[in-house]
Amino acid sequence: MSLKTLVDTLAARENVYVNCGHPMCCKSTRLDIAALIDRLGPDHGSMHQDLVGLFVCADCKAASRDRRPVFFTFVPDYQGQDEARSRRASRPTFERG
Ligand SMILES: [Zn+2]
């Protein structure tokens, strides 16, 4: 069951990073959500359990390290939220009597 889909993540302009769980590696790569939608479809879930099976760390594979599960970091679009807030704040809040 998915609460959130890839297209929701794209619309929210969230940055999603896939992180290698191997302590010798800890590689982190930003996911291209638009490219994932092309591959998986817009209704594919974007929660951890929807994505975890899809990724293998290429560096660990190349180095023949144990395969460790990846984990994800979801970073909200702070800059967009700040801009929206400052647009609201700049609106006049009083009228002349
Ligand atoms: Zn790795």
Short mmCIF file of C-alpha atoms and ligand atoms in Angstrom, two decimals:
data_model
loop_
_atom_site.label_atom_id
_atom_site.label_comp_id
_atom_site.label_asym_id
_atom_site.label_seq_id
_atom_site.Cartn_x
_atom_site.Cartn_y
_atom_site.Cartn_z
CA MET A 1 0.00 0.00 0.00
CA SER A 2 1.42 3.35 -1.01
CA LEU A 3 0.49 6.63 0.57
CA LYS A 4 2.59 8.69 -1.77
CA THR A 5 3.38 8.24 -5.45
CA LEU A 6 6.26 9.38 -7.61
CA VAL A 7 4.13 12.05 -9.23
CA ASP A 8 3.27 13.43 -5.76
CA THR A 9 6.96 13.62 -4.95
CA LEU A 10 7.67 15.41 -8.21
CA ALA A 11 4.81 17.87 -7.64
CA ALA A 12 6.09 18.62 -4.12
CA ARG A 13 9.54 19.22 -5.64
CA GLU A 14 11.01 16.98 -2.98
CA ASN A 15 14.61 15.92 -3.39
CA VAL A 16 15.08 12.22 -2.86
CA TYR A 17 18.50 10.77 -2.17
CA VAL A 18 19.35 7.09 -2.25
CA ASN A 19 22.02 6.21 0.27
CA CYS A 20 24.14 3.10 0.39
CA GLY A 21 23.81 1.26 3.71
CA HIS A 22 27.34 -0.15 3.66
CA PRO A 23 29.53 1.52 6.31
CA MET A 24 32.59 1.36 4.02
CA CYS A 25 30.74 3.23 1.29
CA CYS A 26 27.85 5.49 2.40
CA LYS A 27 27.49 6.77 -1.13
CA SER A 28 24.56 9.12 -1.63
CA THR A 29 23.02 9.91 -4.99
CA ARG A 30 20.15 12.19 -5.83
CA LEU A 31 17.33 10.41 -7.61
CA ASP A 32 15.93 11.76 -10.83
CA ILE A 33 12.20 11.48 -10.10
CA ALA A 34 11.17 12.39 -13.65
CA ALA A 35 13.34 9.57 -15.00
CA LEU A 36 11.83 7.15 -12.46
CA ILE A 37 8.34 8.14 -13.60
CA ASP A 38 9.38 7.35 -17.17
CA ARG A 39 10.52 3.90 -16.07
CA LEU A 40 7.94 2.99 -13.42
CA GLY A 41 4.92 5.17 -14.16
CA PRO A 42 3.54 8.15 -12.20
CA ASP A 43 1.45 5.98 -9.85
CA HIS A 44 4.38 3.97 -8.57
CA GLY A 45 4.81 4.52 -4.85
CA SER A 46 7.62 6.74 -3.64
CA MET A 47 7.77 5.37 -0.09
CA HIS A 48 10.78 3.43 1.16
CA GLN A 49 9.17 0.02 0.65
CA ASP A 50 8.18 0.90 -2.91
CA LEU A 51 11.71 1.83 -3.94
CA VAL A 52 14.08 -0.18 -1.78
CA GLY A 53 14.09 -3.24 -4.04
CA LEU A 54 14.97 -1.22 -7.12
CA PHE A 55 18.42 0.02 -6.20
CA VAL A 56 21.78 -1.63 -5.79
CA CYS A 57 24.89 0.40 -5.01
CA ALA A 58 27.05 0.28 -8.14
CA ASP A 59 30.20 1.17 -6.19
CA CYS A 60 29.73 -1.73 -3.74
CA LYS A 61 28.96 -4.08 -6.59
CA ALA A 62 32.12 -2.99 -8.40
CA ALA A 63 34.16 -3.43 -5.20
CA SER A 64 32.55 -6.83 -4.46
CA ARG A 65 31.38 -5.60 -1.06
CA ASP A 66 28.40 -7.24 0.67
CA ARG A 67 25.12 -6.09 -0.66
CA ARG A 68 23.45 -3.88 1.94
CA PRO A 69 20.00 -2.44 1.63
CA VAL A 70 19.85 1.16 0.52
CA PHE A 71 17.88 3.78 2.40
CA PHE A 72 16.29 7.00 1.27
CA THR A 73 16.39 10.59 2.41
CA PHE A 74 13.47 12.83 1.47
CA VAL A 75 14.34 16.51 1.56
CA PRO A 76 11.47 18.98 1.24
CA ASP A 77 11.76 21.91 -1.13
CA TYR A 78 12.75 24.40 1.57
CA GLN A 79 13.64 27.11 -0.92
CA GLY A 80 10.25 26.91 -2.65
CA GLN A 81 8.48 26.96 0.73
CA ASP A 82 10.44 30.03 1.80
CA GLU A 83 9.60 31.83 -1.43
CA ALA A 84 5.90 31.03 -1.01
CA ARG A 85 6.04 32.33 2.56
CA SER A 86 7.73 35.60 1.59
CA ARG A 87 5.18 36.14 -1.19
CA ARG A 88 2.40 35.82 1.40
CA ALA A 89 4.24 38.09 3.83
CA SER A 90 4.64 40.84 1.24
CA ARG A 91 0.89 41.07 0.69
CA PRO A 92 -0.67 44.15 2.41
CA THR A 93 -2.45 43.14 5.59
CA PHE A 94 -4.39 46.31 6.31
CA GLU A 95 -6.67 48.71 4.50
CA ARG A 96 -6.94 52.44 4.85
CA GLY A 97 -10.02 53.44 6.81
ZN ZN B 1 27.87 1.30 -1.62
#
